[in-house]
Coordinates of N, CA and C in Angstrom, one line a residue:
X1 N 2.4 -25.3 -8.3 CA 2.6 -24.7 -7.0 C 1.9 -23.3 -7.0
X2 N 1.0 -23.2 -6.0 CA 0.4 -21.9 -6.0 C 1.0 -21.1 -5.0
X3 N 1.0 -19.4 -5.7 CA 2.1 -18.6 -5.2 C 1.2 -17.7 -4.3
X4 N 1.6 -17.1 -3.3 CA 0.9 -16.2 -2.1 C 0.1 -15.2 -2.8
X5 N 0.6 -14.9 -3.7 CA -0.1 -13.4 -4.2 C -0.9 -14.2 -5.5
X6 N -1.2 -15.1 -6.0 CA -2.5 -15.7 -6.5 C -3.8 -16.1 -5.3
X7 N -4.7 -15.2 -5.6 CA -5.9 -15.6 -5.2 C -6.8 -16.6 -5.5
X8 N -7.0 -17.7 -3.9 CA -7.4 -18.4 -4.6 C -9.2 -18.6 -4.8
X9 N -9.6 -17.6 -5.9 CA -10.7 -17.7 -6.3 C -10.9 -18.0 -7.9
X10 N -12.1 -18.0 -8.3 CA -12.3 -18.1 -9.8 C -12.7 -17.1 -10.3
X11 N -12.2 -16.8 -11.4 CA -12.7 -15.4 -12.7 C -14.3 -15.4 -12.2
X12 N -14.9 -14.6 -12.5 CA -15.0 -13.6 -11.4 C -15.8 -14.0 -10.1
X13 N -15.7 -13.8 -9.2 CA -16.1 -14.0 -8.0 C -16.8 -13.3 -7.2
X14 N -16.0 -11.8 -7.0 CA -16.7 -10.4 -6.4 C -17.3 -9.6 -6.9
X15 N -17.9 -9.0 -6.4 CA -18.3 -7.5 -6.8 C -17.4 -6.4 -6.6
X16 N -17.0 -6.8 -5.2 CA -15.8 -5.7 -4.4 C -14.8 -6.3 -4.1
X17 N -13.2 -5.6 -4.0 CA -12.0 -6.0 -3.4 C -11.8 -4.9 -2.5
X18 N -11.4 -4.6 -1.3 CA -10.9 -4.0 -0.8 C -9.5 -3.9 -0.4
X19 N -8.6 -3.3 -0.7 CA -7.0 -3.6 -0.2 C -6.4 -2.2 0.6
X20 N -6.9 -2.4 2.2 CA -6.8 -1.3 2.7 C -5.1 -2.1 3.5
X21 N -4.3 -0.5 3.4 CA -3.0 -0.8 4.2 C -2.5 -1.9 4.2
X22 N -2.4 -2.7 3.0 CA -1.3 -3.9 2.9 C -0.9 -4.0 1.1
X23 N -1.4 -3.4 0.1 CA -0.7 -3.3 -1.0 C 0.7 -2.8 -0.8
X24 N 1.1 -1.9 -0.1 CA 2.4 -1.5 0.1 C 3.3 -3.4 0.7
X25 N 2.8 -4.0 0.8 CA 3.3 -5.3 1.0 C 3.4 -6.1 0.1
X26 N 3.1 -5.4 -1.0 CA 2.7 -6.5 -2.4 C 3.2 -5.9 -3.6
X27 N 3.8 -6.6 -4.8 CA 4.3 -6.4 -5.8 C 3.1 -5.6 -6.5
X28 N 2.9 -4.4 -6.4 CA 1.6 -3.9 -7.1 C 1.0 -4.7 -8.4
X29 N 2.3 -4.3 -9.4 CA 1.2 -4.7 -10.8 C 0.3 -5.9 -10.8
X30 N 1.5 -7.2 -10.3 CA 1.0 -8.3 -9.8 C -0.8 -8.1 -9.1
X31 N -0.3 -7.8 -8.0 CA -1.6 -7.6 -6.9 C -3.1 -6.7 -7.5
X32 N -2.9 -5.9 -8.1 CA -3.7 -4.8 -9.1 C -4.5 -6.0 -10.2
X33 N -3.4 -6.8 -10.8 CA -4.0 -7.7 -11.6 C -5.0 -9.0 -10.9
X34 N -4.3 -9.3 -10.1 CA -5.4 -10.5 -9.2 C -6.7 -10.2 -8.4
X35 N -6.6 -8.8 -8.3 CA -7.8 -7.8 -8.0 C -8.7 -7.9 -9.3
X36 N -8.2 -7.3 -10.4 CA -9.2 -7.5 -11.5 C -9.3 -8.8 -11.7
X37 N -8.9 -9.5 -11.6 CA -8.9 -10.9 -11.9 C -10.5 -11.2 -11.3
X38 N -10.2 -11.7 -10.2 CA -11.5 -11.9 -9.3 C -12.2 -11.2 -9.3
X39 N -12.6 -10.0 -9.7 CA -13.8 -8.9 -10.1 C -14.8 -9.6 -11.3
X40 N -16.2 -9.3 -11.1 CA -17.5 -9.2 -12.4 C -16.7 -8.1 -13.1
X41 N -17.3 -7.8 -13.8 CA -16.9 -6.7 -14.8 C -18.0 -5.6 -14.1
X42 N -17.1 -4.3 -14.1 CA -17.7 -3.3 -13.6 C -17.7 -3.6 -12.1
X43 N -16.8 -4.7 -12.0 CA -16.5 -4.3 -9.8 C -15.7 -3.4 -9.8
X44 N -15.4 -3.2 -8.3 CA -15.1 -2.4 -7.9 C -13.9 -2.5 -6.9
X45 N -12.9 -1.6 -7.2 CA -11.9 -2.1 -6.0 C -11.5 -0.6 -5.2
X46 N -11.5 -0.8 -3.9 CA -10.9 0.7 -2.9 C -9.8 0.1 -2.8
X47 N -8.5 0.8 -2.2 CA -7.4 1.0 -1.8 C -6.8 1.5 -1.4
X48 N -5.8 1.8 -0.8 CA -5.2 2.9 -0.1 C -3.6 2.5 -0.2
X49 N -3.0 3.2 -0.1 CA -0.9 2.5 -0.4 C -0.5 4.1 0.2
X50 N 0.6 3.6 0.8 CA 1.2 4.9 0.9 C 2.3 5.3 -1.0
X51 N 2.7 6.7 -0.7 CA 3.3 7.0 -2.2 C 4.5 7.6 -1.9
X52 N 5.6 7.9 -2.7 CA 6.8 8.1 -2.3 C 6.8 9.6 -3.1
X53 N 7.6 10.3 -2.3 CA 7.7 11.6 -2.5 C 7.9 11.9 -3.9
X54 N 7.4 13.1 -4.6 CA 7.8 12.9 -6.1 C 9.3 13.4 -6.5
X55 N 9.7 12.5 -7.6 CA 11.5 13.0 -7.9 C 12.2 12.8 -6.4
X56 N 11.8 12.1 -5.8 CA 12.8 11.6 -4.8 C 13.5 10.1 -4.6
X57 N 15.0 9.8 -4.6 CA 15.4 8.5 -5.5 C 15.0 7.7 -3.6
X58 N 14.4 6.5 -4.5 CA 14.1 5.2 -2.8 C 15.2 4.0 -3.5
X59 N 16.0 3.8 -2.2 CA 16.7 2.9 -1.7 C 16.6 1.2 -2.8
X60 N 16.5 1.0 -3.4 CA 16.0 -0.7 -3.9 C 16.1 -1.6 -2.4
X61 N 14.9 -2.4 -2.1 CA 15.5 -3.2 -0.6 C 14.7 -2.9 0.2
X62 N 14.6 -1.5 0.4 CA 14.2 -0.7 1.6 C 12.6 -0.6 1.1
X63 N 12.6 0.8 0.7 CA 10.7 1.7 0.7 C 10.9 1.6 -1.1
X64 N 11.9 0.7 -1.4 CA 11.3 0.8 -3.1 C 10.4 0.5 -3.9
X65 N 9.3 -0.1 -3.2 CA 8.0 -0.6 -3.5 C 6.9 0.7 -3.9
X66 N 7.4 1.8 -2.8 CA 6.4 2.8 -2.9 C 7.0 4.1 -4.4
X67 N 6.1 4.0 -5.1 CA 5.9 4.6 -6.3 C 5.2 5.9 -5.5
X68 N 5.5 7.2 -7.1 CA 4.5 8.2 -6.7 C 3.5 8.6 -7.1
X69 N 2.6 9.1 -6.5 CA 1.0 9.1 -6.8 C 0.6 9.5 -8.4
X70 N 1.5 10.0 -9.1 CA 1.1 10.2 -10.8 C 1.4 9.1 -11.2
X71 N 1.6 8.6 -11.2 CA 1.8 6.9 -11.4 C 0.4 5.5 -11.3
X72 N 0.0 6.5 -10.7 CA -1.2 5.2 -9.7 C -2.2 4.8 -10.8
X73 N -2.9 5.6 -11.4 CA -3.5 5.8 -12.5 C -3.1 4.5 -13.5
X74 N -1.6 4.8 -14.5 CA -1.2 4.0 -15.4 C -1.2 2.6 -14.8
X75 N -0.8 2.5 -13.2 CA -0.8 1.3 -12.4 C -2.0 0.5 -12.8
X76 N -3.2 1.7 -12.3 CA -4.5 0.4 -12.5 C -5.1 0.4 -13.9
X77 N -4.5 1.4 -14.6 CA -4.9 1.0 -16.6 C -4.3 -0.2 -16.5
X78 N -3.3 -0.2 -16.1 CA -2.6 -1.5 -16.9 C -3.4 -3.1 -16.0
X79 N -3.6 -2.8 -15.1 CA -4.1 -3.8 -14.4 C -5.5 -4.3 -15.0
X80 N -5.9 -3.2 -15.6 CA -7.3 -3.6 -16.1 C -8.5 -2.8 -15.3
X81 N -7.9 -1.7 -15.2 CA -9.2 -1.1 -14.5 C -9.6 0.2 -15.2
X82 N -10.6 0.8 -14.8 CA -11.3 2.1 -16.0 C -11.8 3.2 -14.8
X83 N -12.2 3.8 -15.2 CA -13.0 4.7 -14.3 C -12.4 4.8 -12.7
X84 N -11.1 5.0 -13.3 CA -10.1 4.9 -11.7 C -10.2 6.9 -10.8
X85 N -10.2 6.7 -9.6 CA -10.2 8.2 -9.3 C -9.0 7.6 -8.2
X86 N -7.6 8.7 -8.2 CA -7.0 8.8 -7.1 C -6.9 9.7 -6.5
X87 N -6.7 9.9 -4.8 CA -7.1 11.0 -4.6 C -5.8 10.8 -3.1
X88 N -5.3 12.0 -3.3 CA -3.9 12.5 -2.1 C -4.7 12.5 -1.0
X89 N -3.8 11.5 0.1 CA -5.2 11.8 1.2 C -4.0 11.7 2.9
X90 N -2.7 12.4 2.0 CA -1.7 12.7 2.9 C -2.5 13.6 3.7
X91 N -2.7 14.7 3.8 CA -2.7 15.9 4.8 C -4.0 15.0 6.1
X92 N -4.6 14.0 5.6 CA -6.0 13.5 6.7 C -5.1 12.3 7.5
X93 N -3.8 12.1 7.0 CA -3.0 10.7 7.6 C -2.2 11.5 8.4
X94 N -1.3 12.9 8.5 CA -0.3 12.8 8.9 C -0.1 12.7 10.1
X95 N -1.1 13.1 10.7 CA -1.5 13.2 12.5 C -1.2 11.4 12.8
X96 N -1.8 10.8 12.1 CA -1.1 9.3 12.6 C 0.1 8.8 12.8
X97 N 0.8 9.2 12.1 CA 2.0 8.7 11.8 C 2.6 9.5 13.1
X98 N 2.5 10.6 13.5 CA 2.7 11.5 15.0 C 2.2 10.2 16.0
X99 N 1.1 9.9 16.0 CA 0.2 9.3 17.0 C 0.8 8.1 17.1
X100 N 1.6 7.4 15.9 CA 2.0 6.0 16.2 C 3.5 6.2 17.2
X101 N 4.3 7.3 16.4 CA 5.9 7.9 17.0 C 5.1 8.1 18.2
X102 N 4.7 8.7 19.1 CA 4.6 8.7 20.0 C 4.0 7.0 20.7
X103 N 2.9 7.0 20.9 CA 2.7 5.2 21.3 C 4.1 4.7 21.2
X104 N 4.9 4.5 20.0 CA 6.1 3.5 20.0 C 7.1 4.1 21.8
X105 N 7.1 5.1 21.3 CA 7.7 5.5 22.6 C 7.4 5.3 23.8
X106 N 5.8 5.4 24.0 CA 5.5 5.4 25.4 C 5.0 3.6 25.7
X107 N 5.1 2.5 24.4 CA 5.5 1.3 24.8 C 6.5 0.7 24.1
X108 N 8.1 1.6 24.5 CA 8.6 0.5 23.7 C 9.2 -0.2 24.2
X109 N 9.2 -0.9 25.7 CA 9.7 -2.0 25.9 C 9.0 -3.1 25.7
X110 N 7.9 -2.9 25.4 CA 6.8 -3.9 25.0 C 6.9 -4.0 23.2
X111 N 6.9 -3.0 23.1 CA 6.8 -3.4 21.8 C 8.5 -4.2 21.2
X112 N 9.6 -3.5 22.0 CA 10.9 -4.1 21.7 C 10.4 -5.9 21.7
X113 N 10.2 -6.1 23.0 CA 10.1 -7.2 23.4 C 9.6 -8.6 22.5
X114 N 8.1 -7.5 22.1 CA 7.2 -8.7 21.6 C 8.1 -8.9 19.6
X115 N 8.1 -7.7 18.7 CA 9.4 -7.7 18.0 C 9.9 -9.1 18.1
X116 N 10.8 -8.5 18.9 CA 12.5 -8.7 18.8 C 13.1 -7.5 18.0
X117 N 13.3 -6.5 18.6 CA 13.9 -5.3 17.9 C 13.8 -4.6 18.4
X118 N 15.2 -3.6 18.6 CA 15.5 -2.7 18.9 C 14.9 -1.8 18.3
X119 N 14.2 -0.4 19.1 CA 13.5 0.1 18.4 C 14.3 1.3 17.6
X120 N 15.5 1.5 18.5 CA 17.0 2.6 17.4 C 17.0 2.1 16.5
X121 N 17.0 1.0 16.2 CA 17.9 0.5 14.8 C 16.6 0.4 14.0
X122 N 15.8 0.1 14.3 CA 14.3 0.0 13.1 C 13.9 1.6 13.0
X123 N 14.4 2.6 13.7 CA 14.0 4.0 13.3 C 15.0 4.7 12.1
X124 N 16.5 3.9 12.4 CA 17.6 4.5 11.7 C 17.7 3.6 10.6
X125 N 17.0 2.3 10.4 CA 17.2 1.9 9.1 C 15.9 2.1 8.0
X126 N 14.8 2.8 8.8 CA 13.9 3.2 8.2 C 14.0 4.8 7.7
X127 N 14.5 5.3 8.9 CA 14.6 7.1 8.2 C 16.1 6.7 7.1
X128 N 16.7 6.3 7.2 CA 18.0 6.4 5.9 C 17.4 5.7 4.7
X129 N 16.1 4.8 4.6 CA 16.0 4.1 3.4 C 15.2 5.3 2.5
X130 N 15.3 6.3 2.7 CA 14.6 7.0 1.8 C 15.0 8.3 2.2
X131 N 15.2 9.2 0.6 CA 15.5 10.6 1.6 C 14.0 11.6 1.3
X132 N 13.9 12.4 2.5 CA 12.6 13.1 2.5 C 11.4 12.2 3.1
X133 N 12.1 11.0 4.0 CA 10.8 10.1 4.4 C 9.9 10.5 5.0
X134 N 10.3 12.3 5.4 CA 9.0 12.8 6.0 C 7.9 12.9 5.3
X135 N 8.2 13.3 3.9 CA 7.0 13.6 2.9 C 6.7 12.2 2.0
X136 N 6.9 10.9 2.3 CA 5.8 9.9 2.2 C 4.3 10.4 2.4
X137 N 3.5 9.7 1.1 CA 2.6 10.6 1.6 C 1.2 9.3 1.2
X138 N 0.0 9.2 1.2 CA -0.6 8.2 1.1 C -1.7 8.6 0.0
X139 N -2.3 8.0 -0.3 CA -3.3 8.1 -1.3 C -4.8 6.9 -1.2
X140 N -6.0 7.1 -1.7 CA -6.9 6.5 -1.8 C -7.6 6.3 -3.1
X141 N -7.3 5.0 -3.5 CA -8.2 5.0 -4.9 C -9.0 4.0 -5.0
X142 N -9.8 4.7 -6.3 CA -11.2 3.6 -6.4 C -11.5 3.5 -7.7
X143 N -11.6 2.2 -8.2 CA -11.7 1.6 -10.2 C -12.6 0.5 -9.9
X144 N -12.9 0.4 -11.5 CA -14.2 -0.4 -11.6 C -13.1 -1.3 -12.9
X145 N -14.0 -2.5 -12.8 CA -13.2 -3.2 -13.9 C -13.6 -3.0 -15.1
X146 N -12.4 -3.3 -15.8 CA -13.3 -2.8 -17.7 C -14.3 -4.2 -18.1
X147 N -15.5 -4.2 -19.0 CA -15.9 -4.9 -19.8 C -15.3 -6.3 -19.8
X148 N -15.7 -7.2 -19.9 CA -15.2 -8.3 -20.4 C -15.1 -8.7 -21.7

């Protein structure tokens, strides 16, 4: 049985992976590995994840997926990557996250609608699943795969 988070390609395939704004949906280590997986040696993969505040405890369930950015590094050693650079790229995001809180507001019977969800209860089970969820913060990194 093949599982959602196996890619289905062959050793190696790409040059590049990109995993923009949906690792935070994915068992990293897992995901990190099926990235090098499908890489030549010496590809290359960008990414982006949001990171959880540092020394701040997350909920299991909730935002417990998101690790903090000193972390990211050992993440892609162990995945199999070299020449990794991560880089805090909170302070260039946080106007978004403003920009989306507002939009949700100015459509949210449309967005309730299309959902199904109340938009109180998706803001109050999201601000309680983490404390400090203001200082969620995001990052961008870039590794090349080791040697074969």
């Amino acid at each position: 049985m093949v599982d959602a988070m196996d890619l289905p390609f062959e050793d190696p395939s790409f040059d590049r992976v990109f995993a923009l704004e949906s690792v935070i949906h994915m068992e990293r280590p897992r995901a990190l590995r099926e990235m090098a997986r499908v890489l030549v040696p010496g590809g290359r993969v960008a990414l982006t994840d949001l990171t959880a505040p540092e020394g701040v405890f997350v909920d299991e369930g909730k935002l417990s997926s998101l690790v903090e950015l000193r972390h990211y590094p050992r993440l892609l050693a162990d995945a199999g990557f070299d020449g990794h650079r991560v880089r805090d790229i909170t302070p260039h995001t946080a106007r978004t996250l403003c920009l989306v809180a507002e939009n949700l507001g100015i459509h949210r019977e449309e967005f309730e609608r299309i959902h199904q969800v109340n938009l109180e209860d998706l803001v109050k089970s999201t601000a309680s699943s983490v404390v400090g969820a203001a200082d969620v913060g995001c990052l961008i990194a870039v590794a090349y795969t080791k040697a074969r």
